[in-house]
Amino acid sequence: MQEISRLEQRITAALERIGKGVDRLAAAPPAPPAARPAPMAAAPADATLRSQLEEEKALTAQLQDRLRNLKERESKGDLQQKLDKLTQQLDVQGLELQRMRRTNLALREQLAALRAAQDSGLAEPQQINKAMAAELDAFRALRLTEIAEMDEILAALEPHLTEAR
């Protein structure tokens, strides 16, 4: 990013120099014919200045193109990286949500079976164990979902924390 700023400054300074040189050439009154040196001596100086001007213009155009390309690549890279990170976080949350739904469904089924057994007076220890295991799975799924949410929050805060350091 600092390189881009330096390139911008160099381009701006070069454009200012070119503009001042062109203004001086345009604003300079023509010298009287008597004070003017021989045409042969002025022509090489003008040609040299014009060639330097053309070189500066070409260099400035190249630097501007490079700057534009760097900015485009940097912005695309940052956006793609953020998009990839958010997609990954969304995938993790989706998986955790599916796990939680399955676990909650299993827990409801076990509790319904346990209630039916209790109402009929045939409550078996095996059914109680299954219900307890389903409830523990539900708690684990809830915990994993909360961990995924915390990871997302940390990922969002991390750039700000590193910037603050």
PDB file of C-alpha atoms in Angstrom:
ATOM      1  CA  MET A   1       0.000   0.000   0.000  1.00  0.00           C
ATOM      2  CA  GLN A   2       2.879   2.340   0.748  1.00  0.00           C
ATOM      3  CA  GLU A   3       4.352   1.485  -2.632  1.00  0.00           C
ATOM      4  CA  ILE A   4       1.132   2.619  -4.280  1.00  0.00           C
ATOM      5  CA  SER A   5       1.258   5.907  -2.383  1.00  0.00           C
ATOM      6  CA  ARG A   6       4.871   6.471  -3.428  1.00  0.00           C
ATOM      7  CA  LEU A   7       4.025   5.732  -7.044  1.00  0.00           C
ATOM      8  CA  GLU A   8       1.112   8.175  -6.899  1.00  0.00           C
ATOM      9  CA  GLN A   9       3.406  10.875  -5.513  1.00  0.00           C
ATOM     10  CA  ARG A  10       6.018  10.244  -8.204  1.00  0.00           C
ATOM     11  CA  ILE A  11       3.402  10.380 -10.950  1.00  0.00           C
ATOM     12  CA  THR A  12       1.922  13.596  -9.583  1.00  0.00           C
ATOM     13  CA  ALA A  13       5.352  15.226  -9.307  1.00  0.00           C
ATOM     14  CA  ALA A  14       6.272  14.147 -12.847  1.00  0.00           C
ATOM     15  CA  LEU A  15       3.019  15.530 -14.228  1.00  0.00           C
ATOM     16  CA  GLU A  16       3.604  18.828 -12.439  1.00  0.00           C
ATOM     17  CA  ARG A  17       7.139  19.086 -13.865  1.00  0.00           C
ATOM     18  CA  ILE A  18       5.862  18.347 -17.344  1.00  0.00           C
ATOM     19  CA  GLY A  19       3.091  20.895 -17.001  1.00  0.00           C
ATOM     20  CA  LYS A  20       5.495  23.586 -15.784  1.00  0.00           C
ATOM     21  CA  GLY A  21       7.919  22.849 -18.626  1.00  0.00           C
ATOM     22  CA  VAL A  22       5.153  23.054 -21.225  1.00  0.00           C
ATOM     23  CA  ASP A  23       3.876  26.302 -19.687  1.00  0.00           C
ATOM     24  CA  ARG A  24       7.363  27.793 -19.774  1.00  0.00           C
ATOM     25  CA  LEU A  25       7.803  26.830 -23.404  1.00  0.00           C
ATOM     26  CA  ALA A  26       4.419  28.256 -24.341  1.00  0.00           C
ATOM     27  CA  ALA A  27       4.786  31.433 -22.266  1.00  0.00           C
ATOM     28  CA  ALA A  28       8.349  32.255 -23.265  1.00  0.00           C
ATOM     29  CA  PRO A  29       8.346  35.120 -25.761  1.00  0.00           C
ATOM     30  CA  PRO A  30      10.305  34.419 -28.891  1.00  0.00           C
ATOM     31  CA  ALA A  31      13.758  35.917 -28.759  1.00  0.00           C
ATOM     32  CA  PRO A  32      14.487  38.729 -31.193  1.00  0.00           C
ATOM     33  CA  PRO A  33      16.142  37.502 -34.381  1.00  0.00           C
ATOM     34  CA  ALA A  34      19.408  39.305 -33.617  1.00  0.00           C
ATOM     35  CA  ALA A  35      19.798  37.804 -30.115  1.00  0.00           C
ATOM     36  CA  ARG A  36      18.843  34.366 -31.244  1.00  0.00           C
ATOM     37  CA  PRO A  37      21.747  31.948 -31.673  1.00  0.00           C
ATOM     38  CA  ALA A  38      22.264  30.186 -34.913  1.00  0.00           C
ATOM     39  CA  PRO A  39      19.351  27.931 -35.886  1.00  0.00           C
ATOM     40  CA  MET A  40      21.612  24.917 -35.859  1.00  0.00           C
ATOM     41  CA  ALA A  41      22.414  25.346 -32.137  1.00  0.00           C
ATOM     42  CA  ALA A  42      18.754  25.847 -31.046  1.00  0.00           C
ATOM     43  CA  ALA A  43      17.392  22.881 -32.948  1.00  0.00           C
ATOM     44  CA  PRO A  44      19.381  20.225 -31.006  1.00  0.00           C
ATOM     45  CA  ALA A  45      18.427  21.825 -27.670  1.00  0.00           C
ATOM     46  CA  ASP A  46      14.727  21.852 -28.633  1.00  0.00           C
ATOM     47  CA  ALA A  47      14.948  18.312 -29.915  1.00  0.00           C
ATOM     48  CA  THR A  48      16.623  17.189 -26.695  1.00  0.00           C
ATOM     49  CA  LEU A  49      13.973  18.874 -24.563  1.00  0.00           C
ATOM     50  CA  ARG A  50      11.182  17.403 -26.666  1.00  0.00           C
ATOM     51  CA  SER A  51      12.663  13.913 -26.445  1.00  0.00           C
ATOM     52  CA  GLN A  52      13.004  14.270 -22.650  1.00  0.00           C
ATOM     53  CA  LEU A  53       9.414  15.470 -22.492  1.00  0.00           C
ATOM     54  CA  GLU A  54       8.242  12.465 -24.509  1.00  0.00           C
ATOM     55  CA  GLU A  55      10.241  10.126 -22.281  1.00  0.00           C
ATOM     56  CA  GLU A  56       8.671  11.660 -19.162  1.00  0.00           C
ATOM     57  CA  LYS A  57       5.198  11.322 -20.675  1.00  0.00           C
ATOM     58  CA  ALA A  58       5.834   7.671 -21.553  1.00  0.00           C
ATOM     59  CA  LEU A  59       7.210   6.984 -18.073  1.00  0.00           C
ATOM     60  CA  THR A  60       4.233   8.709 -16.471  1.00  0.00           C
ATOM     61  CA  ALA A  61       1.791   6.667 -18.560  1.00  0.00           C
ATOM     62  CA  GLN A  62       3.576   3.458 -17.597  1.00  0.00           C
ATOM     63  CA  LEU A  63       3.532   4.361 -13.903  1.00  0.00           C
ATOM     64  CA  GLN A  64      -0.161   5.232 -14.071  1.00  0.00           C
ATOM     65  CA  ASP A  65      -0.935   1.898 -15.716  1.00  0.00           C
ATOM     66  CA  ARG A  66       1.058   0.020 -13.094  1.00  0.00           C
ATOM     67  CA  LEU A  67      -0.658   1.926 -10.307  1.00  0.00           C
ATOM     68  CA  ARG A  68      -4.091   1.206 -11.754  1.00  0.00           C
ATOM     69  CA  ASN A  69      -3.259  -2.500 -12.127  1.00  0.00           C
ATOM     70  CA  LEU A  70      -1.914  -2.722  -8.564  1.00  0.00           C
ATOM     71  CA  LYS A  71      -5.031  -1.117  -7.147  1.00  0.00           C
ATOM     72  CA  GLU A  72      -7.300  -3.451  -9.114  1.00  0.00           C
ATOM     73  CA  ARG A  73      -5.386  -6.557  -8.084  1.00  0.00           C
ATOM     74  CA  GLU A  74      -5.264  -5.512  -4.453  1.00  0.00           C
ATOM     75  CA  SER A  75      -8.979  -4.743  -4.240  1.00  0.00           C
ATOM     76  CA  LYS A  76      -9.937  -7.979  -6.021  1.00  0.00           C
ATOM     77  CA  GLY A  77      -7.607 -10.033  -3.832  1.00  0.00           C
ATOM     78  CA  ASP A  78      -8.943  -8.542  -0.610  1.00  0.00           C
ATOM     79  CA  LEU A  79     -12.547  -9.022  -1.635  1.00  0.00           C
ATOM     80  CA  GLN A  80     -11.974 -12.599  -2.755  1.00  0.00           C
ATOM     81  CA  GLN A  81     -10.171 -13.418   0.484  1.00  0.00           C
ATOM     82  CA  LYS A  82     -13.000 -11.963   2.574  1.00  0.00           C
ATOM     83  CA  LEU A  83     -15.572 -13.801   0.474  1.00  0.00           C
ATOM     84  CA  ASP A  84     -13.739 -17.109   0.914  1.00  0.00           C
ATOM     85  CA  LYS A  85     -13.468 -16.610   4.662  1.00  0.00           C
ATOM     86  CA  LEU A  86     -17.156 -15.726   5.026  1.00  0.00           C
ATOM     87  CA  THR A  87     -18.184 -18.681   2.859  1.00  0.00           C
ATOM     88  CA  GLN A  88     -16.146 -21.022   5.020  1.00  0.00           C
ATOM     89  CA  GLN A  89     -17.703 -19.619   8.197  1.00  0.00           C
ATOM     90  CA  LEU A  90     -21.176 -19.968   6.709  1.00  0.00           C
ATOM     91  CA  ASP A  91     -20.468 -23.593   5.785  1.00  0.00           C
ATOM     92  CA  VAL A  92     -19.314 -24.380   9.313  1.00  0.00           C
ATOM     93  CA  GLN A  93     -22.394 -22.746  10.813  1.00  0.00           C
ATOM     94  CA  GLY A  94     -24.665 -24.613   8.404  1.00  0.00           C
ATOM     95  CA  LEU A  95     -23.129 -27.954   9.367  1.00  0.00           C
ATOM     96  CA  GLU A  96     -23.459 -27.184  13.056  1.00  0.00           C
ATOM     97  CA  LEU A  97     -27.082 -26.125  12.572  1.00  0.00           C
ATOM     98  CA  GLN A  98     -27.883 -29.381  10.754  1.00  0.00           C
ATOM     99  CA  ARG A  99     -26.237 -31.384  13.524  1.00  0.00           C
ATOM    100  CA  MET A 100     -28.234 -29.479  16.111  1.00  0.00           C
ATOM    101  CA  ARG A 101     -31.516 -30.111  14.255  1.00  0.00           C
ATOM    102  CA  ARG A 102     -30.822 -33.854  13.988  1.00  0.00           C
ATOM    103  CA  THR A 103     -29.900 -34.051  17.643  1.00  0.00           C
ATOM    104  CA  ASN A 104     -32.961 -32.131  18.762  1.00  0.00           C
ATOM    105  CA  LEU A 105     -35.197 -34.372  16.637  1.00  0.00           C
ATOM    106  CA  ALA A 106     -33.642 -37.464  18.214  1.00  0.00           C
ATOM    107  CA  LEU A 107     -34.088 -35.929  21.661  1.00  0.00           C
ATOM    108  CA  ARG A 108     -37.786 -35.225  21.009  1.00  0.00           C
ATOM    109  CA  GLU A 109     -38.328 -38.803  19.814  1.00  0.00           C
ATOM    110  CA  GLN A 110     -36.602 -40.254  22.883  1.00  0.00           C
ATOM    111  CA  LEU A 111     -38.561 -38.021  25.235  1.00  0.00           C
ATOM    112  CA  ALA A 112     -41.839 -38.936  23.528  1.00  0.00           C
ATOM    113  CA  ALA A 113     -40.995 -42.637  23.859  1.00  0.00           C
ATOM    114  CA  LEU A 114     -40.045 -42.123  27.507  1.00  0.00           C
ATOM    115  CA  ARG A 115     -43.329 -40.304  28.224  1.00  0.00           C
ATOM    116  CA  ALA A 116     -45.327 -43.057  26.507  1.00  0.00           C
ATOM    117  CA  ALA A 117     -43.520 -45.693  28.546  1.00  0.00           C
ATOM    118  CA  GLN A 118     -44.088 -43.725  31.744  1.00  0.00           C
ATOM    119  CA  ASP A 119     -47.800 -43.311  30.985  1.00  0.00           C
ATOM    120  CA  SER A 120     -48.169 -47.051  30.437  1.00  0.00           C
ATOM    121  CA  GLY A 121     -46.180 -47.750  33.586  1.00  0.00           C
ATOM    122  CA  LEU A 122     -43.407 -49.577  31.718  1.00  0.00           C
ATOM    123  CA  ALA A 123     -40.498 -47.151  32.058  1.00  0.00           C
ATOM    124  CA  GLU A 124     -37.334 -49.057  31.265  1.00  0.00           C
ATOM    125  CA  PRO A 125     -33.840 -47.982  32.267  1.00  0.00           C
ATOM    126  CA  GLN A 126     -32.704 -48.411  28.663  1.00  0.00           C
ATOM    127  CA  GLN A 127     -35.142 -45.744  27.482  1.00  0.00           C
ATOM    128  CA  ILE A 128     -33.954 -43.384  30.187  1.00  0.00           C
ATOM    129  CA  ASN A 129     -30.340 -43.961  29.093  1.00  0.00           C
ATOM    130  CA  LYS A 130     -31.230 -43.263  25.448  1.00  0.00           C
ATOM    131  CA  ALA A 131     -33.026 -40.075  26.417  1.00  0.00           C
ATOM    132  CA  MET A 132     -30.061 -38.944  28.517  1.00  0.00           C
ATOM    133  CA  ALA A 133     -27.642 -39.705  25.671  1.00  0.00           C
ATOM    134  CA  ALA A 134     -29.827 -37.742  23.224  1.00  0.00           C
ATOM    135  CA  GLU A 135     -29.909 -34.823  25.633  1.00  0.00           C
ATOM    136  CA  LEU A 136     -26.124 -34.876  26.004  1.00  0.00           C
ATOM    137  CA  ASP A 137     -25.772 -34.908  22.207  1.00  0.00           C
ATOM    138  CA  ALA A 138     -28.077 -31.886  22.042  1.00  0.00           C
ATOM    139  CA  PHE A 139     -25.873 -30.042  24.533  1.00  0.00           C
ATOM    140  CA  ARG A 140     -22.748 -30.931  22.533  1.00  0.00           C
ATOM    141  CA  ALA A 141     -24.335 -29.704  19.318  1.00  0.00           C
ATOM    142  CA  LEU A 142     -25.367 -26.480  21.040  1.00  0.00           C
ATOM    143  CA  ARG A 143     -21.830 -26.007  22.315  1.00  0.00           C
ATOM    144  CA  LEU A 144     -20.314 -26.593  18.835  1.00  0.00           C
ATOM    145  CA  THR A 145     -22.765 -24.100  17.339  1.00  0.00           C
ATOM    146  CA  GLU A 146     -21.761 -21.524  19.943  1.00  0.00           C
ATOM    147  CA  ILE A 147     -18.072 -22.194  19.198  1.00  0.00           C
ATOM    148  CA  ALA A 148     -18.703 -21.610  15.476  1.00  0.00           C
ATOM    149  CA  GLU A 149     -20.438 -18.310  16.298  1.00  0.00           C
ATOM    150  CA  MET A 150     -17.540 -17.254  18.534  1.00  0.00           C
ATOM    151  CA  ASP A 151     -15.059 -18.113  15.767  1.00  0.00           C
ATOM    152  CA  GLU A 152     -17.029 -15.884  13.408  1.00  0.00           C
ATOM    153  CA  ILE A 153     -16.993 -13.016  15.913  1.00  0.00           C
ATOM    154  CA  LEU A 154     -13.249 -13.450  16.476  1.00  0.00           C
ATOM    155  CA  ALA A 155     -12.602 -13.482  12.738  1.00  0.00           C
ATOM    156  CA  ALA A 156     -14.512 -10.218  12.392  1.00  0.00           C
ATOM    157  CA  LEU A 157     -12.639  -8.612  15.303  1.00  0.00           C
ATOM    158  CA  GLU A 158      -9.161  -9.901  14.422  1.00  0.00           C
ATOM    159  CA  PRO A 159      -8.324  -7.234  11.791  1.00  0.00           C
ATOM    160  CA  HIS A 160      -9.324  -4.521  14.245  1.00  0.00           C
ATOM    161  CA  LEU A 161      -7.257  -6.039  17.046  1.00  0.00           C
ATOM    162  CA  THR A 162      -4.138  -6.368  14.905  1.00  0.00           C
ATOM    163  CA  GLU A 163      -4.641  -2.804  13.706  1.00  0.00           C
ATOM    164  CA  ALA A 164      -4.878  -1.583  17.311  1.00  0.00           C
ATOM    165  CA  ARG A 165      -1.604  -3.326  18.238  1.00  0.00           C
TER     166      ARG A 165
END
